[in-house]
Coordinates of C-alpha atoms and ligand atoms in Angstrom, one line a residue:
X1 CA 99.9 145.4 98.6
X2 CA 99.5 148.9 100.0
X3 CA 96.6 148.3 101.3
X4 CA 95.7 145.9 104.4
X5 CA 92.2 144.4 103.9
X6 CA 91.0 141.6 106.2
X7 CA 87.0 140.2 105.4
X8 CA 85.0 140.7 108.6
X9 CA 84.1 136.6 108.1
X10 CA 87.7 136.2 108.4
X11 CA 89.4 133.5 111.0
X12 CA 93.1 133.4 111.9
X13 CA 94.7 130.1 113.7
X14 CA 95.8 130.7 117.4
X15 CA 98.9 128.7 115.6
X16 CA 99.5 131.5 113.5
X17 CA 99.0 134.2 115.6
X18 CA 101.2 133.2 118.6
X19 CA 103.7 130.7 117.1
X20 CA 106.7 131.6 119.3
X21 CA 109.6 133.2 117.7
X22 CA 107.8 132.7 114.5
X23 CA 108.9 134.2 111.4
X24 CA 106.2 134.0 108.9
X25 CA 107.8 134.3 105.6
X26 CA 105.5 135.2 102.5
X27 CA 106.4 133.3 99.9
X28 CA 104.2 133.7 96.8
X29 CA 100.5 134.4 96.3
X30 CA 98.0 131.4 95.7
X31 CA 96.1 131.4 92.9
X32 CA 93.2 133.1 94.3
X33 CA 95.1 135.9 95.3
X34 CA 95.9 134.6 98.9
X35 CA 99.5 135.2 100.4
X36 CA 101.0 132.3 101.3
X37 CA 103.4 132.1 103.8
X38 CA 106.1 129.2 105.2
X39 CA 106.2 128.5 108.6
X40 CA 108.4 126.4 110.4
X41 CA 107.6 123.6 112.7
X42 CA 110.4 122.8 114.7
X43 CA 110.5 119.6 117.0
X44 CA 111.3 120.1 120.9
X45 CA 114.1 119.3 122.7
X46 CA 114.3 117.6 125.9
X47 CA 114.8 120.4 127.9
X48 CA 112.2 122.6 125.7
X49 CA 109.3 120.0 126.6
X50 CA 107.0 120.9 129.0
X51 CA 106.5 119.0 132.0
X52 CA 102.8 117.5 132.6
X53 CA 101.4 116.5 135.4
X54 CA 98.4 113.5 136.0
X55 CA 95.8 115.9 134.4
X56 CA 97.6 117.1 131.3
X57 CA 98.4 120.8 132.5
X58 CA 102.0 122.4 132.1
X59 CA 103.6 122.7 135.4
X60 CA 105.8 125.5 133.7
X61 CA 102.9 127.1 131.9
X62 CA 103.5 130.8 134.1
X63 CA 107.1 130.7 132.3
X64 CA 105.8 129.6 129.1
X65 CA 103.0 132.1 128.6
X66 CA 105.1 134.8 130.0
X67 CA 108.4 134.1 127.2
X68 CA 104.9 133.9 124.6
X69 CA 103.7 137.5 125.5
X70 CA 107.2 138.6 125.4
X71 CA 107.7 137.5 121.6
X72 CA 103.8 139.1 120.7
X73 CA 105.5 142.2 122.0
X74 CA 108.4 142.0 120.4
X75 CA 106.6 141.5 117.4
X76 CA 104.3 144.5 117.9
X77 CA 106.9 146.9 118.4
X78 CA 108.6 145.3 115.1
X79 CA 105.0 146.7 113.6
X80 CA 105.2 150.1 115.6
X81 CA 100.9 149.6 115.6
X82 CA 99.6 151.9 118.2
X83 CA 96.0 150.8 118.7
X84 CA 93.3 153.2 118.3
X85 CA 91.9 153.9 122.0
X86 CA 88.9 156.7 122.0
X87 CA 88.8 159.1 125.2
X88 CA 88.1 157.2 127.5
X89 CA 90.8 154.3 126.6
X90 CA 88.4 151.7 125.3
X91 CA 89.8 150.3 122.3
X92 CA 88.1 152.0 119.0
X93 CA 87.3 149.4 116.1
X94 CA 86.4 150.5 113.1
X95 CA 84.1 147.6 111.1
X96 CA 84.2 147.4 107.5
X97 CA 80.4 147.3 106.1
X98 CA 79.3 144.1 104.4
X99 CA 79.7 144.5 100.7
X100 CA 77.2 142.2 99.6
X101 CA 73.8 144.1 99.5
X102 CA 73.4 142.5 96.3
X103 CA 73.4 138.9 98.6
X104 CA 75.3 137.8 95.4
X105 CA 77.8 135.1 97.5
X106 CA 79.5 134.7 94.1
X107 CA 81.1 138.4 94.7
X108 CA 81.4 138.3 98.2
X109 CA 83.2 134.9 98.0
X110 CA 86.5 135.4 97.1
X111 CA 87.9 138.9 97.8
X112 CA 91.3 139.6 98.0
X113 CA 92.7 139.2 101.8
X114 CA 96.1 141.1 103.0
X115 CA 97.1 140.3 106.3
X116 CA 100.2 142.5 107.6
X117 CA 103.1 140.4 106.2
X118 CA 106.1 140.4 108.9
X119 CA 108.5 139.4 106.6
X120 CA 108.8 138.4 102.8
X121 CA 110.9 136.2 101.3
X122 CA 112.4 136.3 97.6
X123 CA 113.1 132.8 97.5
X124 CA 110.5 130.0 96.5
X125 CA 109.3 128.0 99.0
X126 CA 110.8 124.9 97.8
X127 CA 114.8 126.6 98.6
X128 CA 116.5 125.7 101.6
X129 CA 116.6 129.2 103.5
X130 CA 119.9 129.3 104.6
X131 CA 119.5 130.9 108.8
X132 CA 120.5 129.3 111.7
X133 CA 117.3 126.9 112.0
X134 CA 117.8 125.0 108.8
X135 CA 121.0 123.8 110.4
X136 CA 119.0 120.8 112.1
X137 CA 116.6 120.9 109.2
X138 CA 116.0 117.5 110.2
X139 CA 114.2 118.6 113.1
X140 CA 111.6 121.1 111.5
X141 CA 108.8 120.4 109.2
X142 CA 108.0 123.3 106.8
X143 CA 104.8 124.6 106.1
X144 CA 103.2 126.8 103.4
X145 CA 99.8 128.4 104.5
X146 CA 97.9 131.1 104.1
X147 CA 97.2 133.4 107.8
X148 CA 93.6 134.4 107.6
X149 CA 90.8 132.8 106.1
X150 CA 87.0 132.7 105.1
X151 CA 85.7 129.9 106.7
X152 CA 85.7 127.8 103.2
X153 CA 89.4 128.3 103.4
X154 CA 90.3 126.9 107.2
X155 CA 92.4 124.0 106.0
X156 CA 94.8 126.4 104.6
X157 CA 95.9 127.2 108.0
X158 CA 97.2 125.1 110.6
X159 CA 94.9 124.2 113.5
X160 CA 95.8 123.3 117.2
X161 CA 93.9 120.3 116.6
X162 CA 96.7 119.1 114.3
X163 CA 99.5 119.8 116.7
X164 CA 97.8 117.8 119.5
X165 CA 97.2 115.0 117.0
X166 CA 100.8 114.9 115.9
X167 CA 102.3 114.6 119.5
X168 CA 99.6 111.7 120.3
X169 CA 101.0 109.8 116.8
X170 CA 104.8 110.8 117.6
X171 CA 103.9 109.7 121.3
X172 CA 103.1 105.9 119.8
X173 CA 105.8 104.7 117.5
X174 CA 105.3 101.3 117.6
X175 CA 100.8 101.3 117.6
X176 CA 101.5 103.3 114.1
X177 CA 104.6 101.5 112.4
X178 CA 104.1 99.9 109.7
X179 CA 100.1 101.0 109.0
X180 CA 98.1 102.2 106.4
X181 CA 96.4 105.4 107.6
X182 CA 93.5 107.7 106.5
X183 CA 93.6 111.2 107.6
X184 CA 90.5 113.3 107.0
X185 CA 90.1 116.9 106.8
X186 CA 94.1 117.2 106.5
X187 CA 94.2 120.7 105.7
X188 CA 98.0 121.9 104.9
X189 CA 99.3 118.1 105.5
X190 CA 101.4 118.4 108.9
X191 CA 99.7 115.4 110.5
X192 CA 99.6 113.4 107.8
X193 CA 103.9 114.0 107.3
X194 CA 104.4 113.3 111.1
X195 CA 102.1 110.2 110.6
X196 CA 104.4 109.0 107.4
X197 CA 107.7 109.3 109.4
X198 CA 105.9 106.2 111.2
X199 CA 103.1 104.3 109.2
X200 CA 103.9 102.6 106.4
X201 CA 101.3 104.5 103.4
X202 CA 99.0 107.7 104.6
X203 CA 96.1 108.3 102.1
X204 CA 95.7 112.6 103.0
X205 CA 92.5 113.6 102.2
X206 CA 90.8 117.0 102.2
X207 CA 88.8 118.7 99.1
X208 CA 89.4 122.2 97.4
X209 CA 92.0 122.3 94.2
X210 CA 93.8 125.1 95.9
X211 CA 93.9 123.1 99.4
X212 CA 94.9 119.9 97.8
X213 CA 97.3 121.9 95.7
X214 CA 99.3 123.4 98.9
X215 CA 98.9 120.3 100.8
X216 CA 101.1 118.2 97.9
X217 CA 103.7 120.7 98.0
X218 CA 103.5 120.9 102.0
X219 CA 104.4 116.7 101.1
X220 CA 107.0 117.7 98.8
X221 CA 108.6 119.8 100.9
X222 CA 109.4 117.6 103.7
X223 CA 109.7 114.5 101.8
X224 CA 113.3 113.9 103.1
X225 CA 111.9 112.8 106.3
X226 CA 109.0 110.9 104.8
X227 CA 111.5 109.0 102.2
X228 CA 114.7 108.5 105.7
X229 CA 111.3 106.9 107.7
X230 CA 110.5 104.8 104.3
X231 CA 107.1 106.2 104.6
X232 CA 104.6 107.4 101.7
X233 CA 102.0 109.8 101.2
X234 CA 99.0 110.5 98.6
X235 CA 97.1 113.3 99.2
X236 CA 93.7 112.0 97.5
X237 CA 90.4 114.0 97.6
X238 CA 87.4 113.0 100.0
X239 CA 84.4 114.7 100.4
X240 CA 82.7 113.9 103.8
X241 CA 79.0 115.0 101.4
X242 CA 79.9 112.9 98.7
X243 CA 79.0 109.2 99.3
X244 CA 81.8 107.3 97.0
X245 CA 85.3 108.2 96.5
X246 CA 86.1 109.7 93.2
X247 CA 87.5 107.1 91.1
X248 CA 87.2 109.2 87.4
X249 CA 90.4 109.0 85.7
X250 CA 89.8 112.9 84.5
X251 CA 89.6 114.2 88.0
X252 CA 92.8 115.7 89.8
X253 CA 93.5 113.5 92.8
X254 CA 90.7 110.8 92.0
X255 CA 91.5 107.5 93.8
X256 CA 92.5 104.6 91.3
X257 CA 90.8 101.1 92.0
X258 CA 93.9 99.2 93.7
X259 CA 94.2 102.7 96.6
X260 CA 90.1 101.4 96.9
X261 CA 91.0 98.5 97.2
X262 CA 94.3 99.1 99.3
X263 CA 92.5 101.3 101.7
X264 CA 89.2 98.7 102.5
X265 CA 92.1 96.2 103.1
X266 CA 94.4 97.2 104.8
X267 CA 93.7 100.9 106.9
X268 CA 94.0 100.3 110.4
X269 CA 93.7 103.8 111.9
X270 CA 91.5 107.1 110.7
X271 CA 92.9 110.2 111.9
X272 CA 91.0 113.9 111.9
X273 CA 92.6 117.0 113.8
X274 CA 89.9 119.9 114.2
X275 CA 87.5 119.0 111.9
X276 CA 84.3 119.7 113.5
X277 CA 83.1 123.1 113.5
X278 CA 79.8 122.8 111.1
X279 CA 76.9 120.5 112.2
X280 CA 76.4 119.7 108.8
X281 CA 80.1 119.1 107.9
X282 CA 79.8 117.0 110.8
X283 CA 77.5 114.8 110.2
X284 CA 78.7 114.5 106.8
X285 CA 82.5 113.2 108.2
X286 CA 80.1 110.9 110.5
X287 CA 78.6 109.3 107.6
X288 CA 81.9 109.4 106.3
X289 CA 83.7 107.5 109.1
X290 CA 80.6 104.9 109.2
X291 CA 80.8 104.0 105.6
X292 CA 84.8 103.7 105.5
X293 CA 84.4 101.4 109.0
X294 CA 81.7 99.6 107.6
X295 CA 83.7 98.4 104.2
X296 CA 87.1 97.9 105.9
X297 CA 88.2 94.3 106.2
X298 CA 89.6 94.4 109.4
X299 CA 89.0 96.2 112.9
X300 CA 89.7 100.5 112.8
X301 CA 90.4 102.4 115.7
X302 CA 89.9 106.7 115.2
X303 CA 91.9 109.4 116.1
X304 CA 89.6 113.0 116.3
X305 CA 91.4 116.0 118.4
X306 CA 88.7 118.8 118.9
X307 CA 89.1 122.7 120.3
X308 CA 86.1 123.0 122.5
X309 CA 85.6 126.8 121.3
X310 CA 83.0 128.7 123.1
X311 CA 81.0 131.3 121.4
X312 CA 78.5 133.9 122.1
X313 CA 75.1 133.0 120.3
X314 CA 72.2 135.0 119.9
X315 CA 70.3 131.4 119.6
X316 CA 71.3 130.6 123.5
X317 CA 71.6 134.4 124.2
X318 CA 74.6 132.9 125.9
X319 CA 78.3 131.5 125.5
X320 CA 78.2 127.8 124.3
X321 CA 80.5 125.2 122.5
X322 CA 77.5 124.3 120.3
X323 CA 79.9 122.9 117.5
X324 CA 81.7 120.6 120.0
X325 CA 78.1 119.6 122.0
X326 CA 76.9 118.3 118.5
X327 CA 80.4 116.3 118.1
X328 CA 79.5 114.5 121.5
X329 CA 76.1 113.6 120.2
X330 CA 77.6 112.3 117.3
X331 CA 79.8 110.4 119.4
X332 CA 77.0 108.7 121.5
X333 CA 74.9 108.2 118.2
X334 CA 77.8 105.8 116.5
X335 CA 78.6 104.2 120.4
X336 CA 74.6 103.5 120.5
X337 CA 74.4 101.9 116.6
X338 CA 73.1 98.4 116.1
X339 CA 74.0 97.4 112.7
X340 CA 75.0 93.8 112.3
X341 CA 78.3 95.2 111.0
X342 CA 80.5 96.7 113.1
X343 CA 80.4 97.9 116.7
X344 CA 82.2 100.9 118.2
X345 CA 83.4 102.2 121.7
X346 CA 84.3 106.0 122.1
X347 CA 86.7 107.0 124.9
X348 CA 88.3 110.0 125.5
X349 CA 92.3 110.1 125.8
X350 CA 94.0 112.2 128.3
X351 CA 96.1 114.6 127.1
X352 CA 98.8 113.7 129.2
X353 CA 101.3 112.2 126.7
X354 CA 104.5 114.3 125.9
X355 CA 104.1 117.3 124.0
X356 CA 107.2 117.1 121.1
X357 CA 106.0 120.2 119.2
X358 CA 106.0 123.9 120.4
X359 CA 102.2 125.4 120.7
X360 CA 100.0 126.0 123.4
X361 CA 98.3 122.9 124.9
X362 CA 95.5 124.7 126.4
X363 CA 93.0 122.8 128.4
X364 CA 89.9 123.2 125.3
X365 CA 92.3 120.8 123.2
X366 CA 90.7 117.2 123.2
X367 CA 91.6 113.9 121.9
X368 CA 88.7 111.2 121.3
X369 CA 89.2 107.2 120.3
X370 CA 86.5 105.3 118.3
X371 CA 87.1 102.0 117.7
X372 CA 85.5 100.4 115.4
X373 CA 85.1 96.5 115.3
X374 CA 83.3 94.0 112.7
X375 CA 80.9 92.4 114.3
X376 CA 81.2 88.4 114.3
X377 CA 79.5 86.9 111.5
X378 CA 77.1 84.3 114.3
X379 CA 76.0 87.6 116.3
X380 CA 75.3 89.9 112.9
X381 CA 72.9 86.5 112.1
X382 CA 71.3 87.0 115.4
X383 CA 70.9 90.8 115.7
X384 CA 69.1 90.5 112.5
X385 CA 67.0 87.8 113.1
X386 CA 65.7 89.6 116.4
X387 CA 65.5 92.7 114.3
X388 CA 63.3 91.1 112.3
X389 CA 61.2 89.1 114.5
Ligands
LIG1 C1 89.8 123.5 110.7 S1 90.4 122.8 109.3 C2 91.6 121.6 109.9 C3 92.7 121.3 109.0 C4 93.8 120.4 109.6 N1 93.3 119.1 110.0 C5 94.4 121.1 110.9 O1 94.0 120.7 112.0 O2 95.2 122.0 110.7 C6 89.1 121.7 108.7 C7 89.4 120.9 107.5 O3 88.2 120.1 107.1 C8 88.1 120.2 105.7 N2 86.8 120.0 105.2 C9 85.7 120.8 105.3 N3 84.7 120.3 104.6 C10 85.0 119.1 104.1 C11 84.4 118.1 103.3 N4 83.1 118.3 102.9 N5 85.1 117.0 103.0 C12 86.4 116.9 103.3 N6 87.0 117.8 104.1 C13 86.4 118.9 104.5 C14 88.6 121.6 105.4 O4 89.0 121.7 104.0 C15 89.8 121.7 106.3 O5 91.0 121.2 105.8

């Protein structure tokens, strides 16, 4: 562990990098060779909450950002890095060459990342660490994750997306009590947990063996609060390019019949937290969202937060938020579908409601509402008819 190695296709989670006060404990390595840390998610007090105004922005945010910067340099001085500055004080980055002349992907896929661990722990993740947080353990949700990722590995950190998601569900205790609840895309699991403290049965979905693996012991870990709310989780495999859910017996996390069946009866909300950032994985979790609406039994309304992340492109020779542009047009596309089965309205929800967990709520954070209705059995007659004549 000598030797610090991070890929150049590598992304890190805002979360991660300026979680205030954080302590990122390492806590094993994954079985790819990935260090996995534990991060903990602690709820806000009254007096911690930041107040919002009518548009969503902090009215304390000078204070906030201020006390932020002062923990980043705390923390760098804990490091002692001195960052390399050439002569004339320009900051001097050295890039590592791309290995993969061969274009082999199979080599280039999984090599060993190191990010600078800040602190390790020696006991197993599953241990109560005994320091002065854990004395109102009830008020922190604990996290394994890993800190930087290829892109094939995001959902092994924790995304903005999912903190904005969680206030919205721990903002509306009573619209999610008692429901049966499909989260997409769930990454490590913390929306789904804050969602089971509430609904009655969350069906957590994401793909990856190693993903689903840390995500069930993400559940594990915090089932005290899941079991007090009389809430339950499964964390279940979905794959927004595969059209059926796996139902083979032989297959980890394969959906039996009755959760099939359970979940085209009785979901009433879909939730996703930062889940568009590739077109084509966007299109798939469109699809996705169409064909769960269209075989659910009853009305569905959606829950999708979104970073609107701007990027230089060499396509646009410009800065643009192409990933979030081609989320709107997905948008429109479902609000503009005439199928005879179901209908849907898109609306965008201010981000105005309380914020209970501690991250920045910056303005690029968005929260979107589909909801998705069966269309009456008279008017699907009709629409077809005309469509036919
Ligand atoms: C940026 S991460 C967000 C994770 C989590 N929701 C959060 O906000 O912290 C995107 C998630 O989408 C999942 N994802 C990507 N492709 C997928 C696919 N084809 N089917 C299902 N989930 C997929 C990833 O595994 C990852 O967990």
């Amino acid at each position: 562990m000598n030797q610090i190695i991070l890929q150049h296709d590598n992304v890190l989670s805002d979360v991660h990098m300026f979680l205030p006060k954080a302590r990122q404990r390492m806590t094993r390595l994954n079985n790819v060779g990935q260090p996995v840390f534990i991060s903990k998610f602690k709820f806000l007090s009254n007096a911690e909450k930041p107040e919002r105004n009518d548009e969503g922005t902090r009215e304390n945010s000078d204070t906030e950002t201020h006390s932020a910067q002062e923990d980043d340099e705390e923390e760098d001085s804990e490091r002692n890095v001195e960052p390399a500055l050439d002569e004339d004080g320009d900051l001097d980055v050295t890039h590592r060459p791309r290995n993969d002349s061969t274009g082999d992907d199979s080599s280039r896929s999984r090599e060993v990342v190191c990010p600078v661990i800040l602190k390790q722990s020696h006991k197993s993740a599953l241990q109560n660490e005994d320091d002065e947080t854990d004395e109102c353990f009830d008020d922190i949700i604990r996290l394994e994750h890993t800190m930087a990722t290829p892109l094939e590995d995001v959902g092994k950190q924790v995304w903005r997306g999912a903190l904005l998601l969680a206030d919205f569900i721990l903002s509306k205790p009573l619209l999610f009590k008692g429901a049966t609840v499909v989260e997409l895309g769930a990454g490590a699991g913390l929306t789904s947990i804050i969602m089971a403290t509430l609904a009655k049965r969350v069906y957590c979905t994401d793909v990856g063996e190693d993903l689903l693996s840390m995500c069930r012991r993400n559940i594990s870990l915090n089932e005290h609060m899941i079991e007090r709310a009389g809430g339950e989780v499964r964390v279940r495999q979905l794959d927004w390019l595969q059209s059926d859910l796996c139902t083979d017996p032989d297959v980890d996390l394969s959906w039996t019949e009755e959760e099939v069946a359970d979940i085209h009866d009785n979901t009433s909300f879909i939730i996703a937290a930062d889940v568009c950032y590739d077109d084509d994985l966007t299109d798939g979790l469109f699809r996705t969202l169409y064909r769960l609406c269209s075989n659910f039994a009853h009305a569905c309304t959606v829950f999708i937060s979104i970073e609107k992340r701007f990027n230089f492109t060499l396509r646009n020779m410009d800065v643009s938020c192409d990933a979030y542009n081609h989320f709107r047009h997905c948008l429109s596309q479902l609000e503009d579908l005439v199928d005879g089965q179901c209908s849907y309205t898109v609306e965008q929800i201010p981000s105005t409601f309380p914020q209970f967990l501690q991250y920045e709520r910056i303005d690029q954070l968005e929260l979107w509402k589909v909801t998705a209705k069966r269309v009456p059995f008279d008017e699907a007659q009709s629409n077809s008819k005309q469509c036919t004549s």
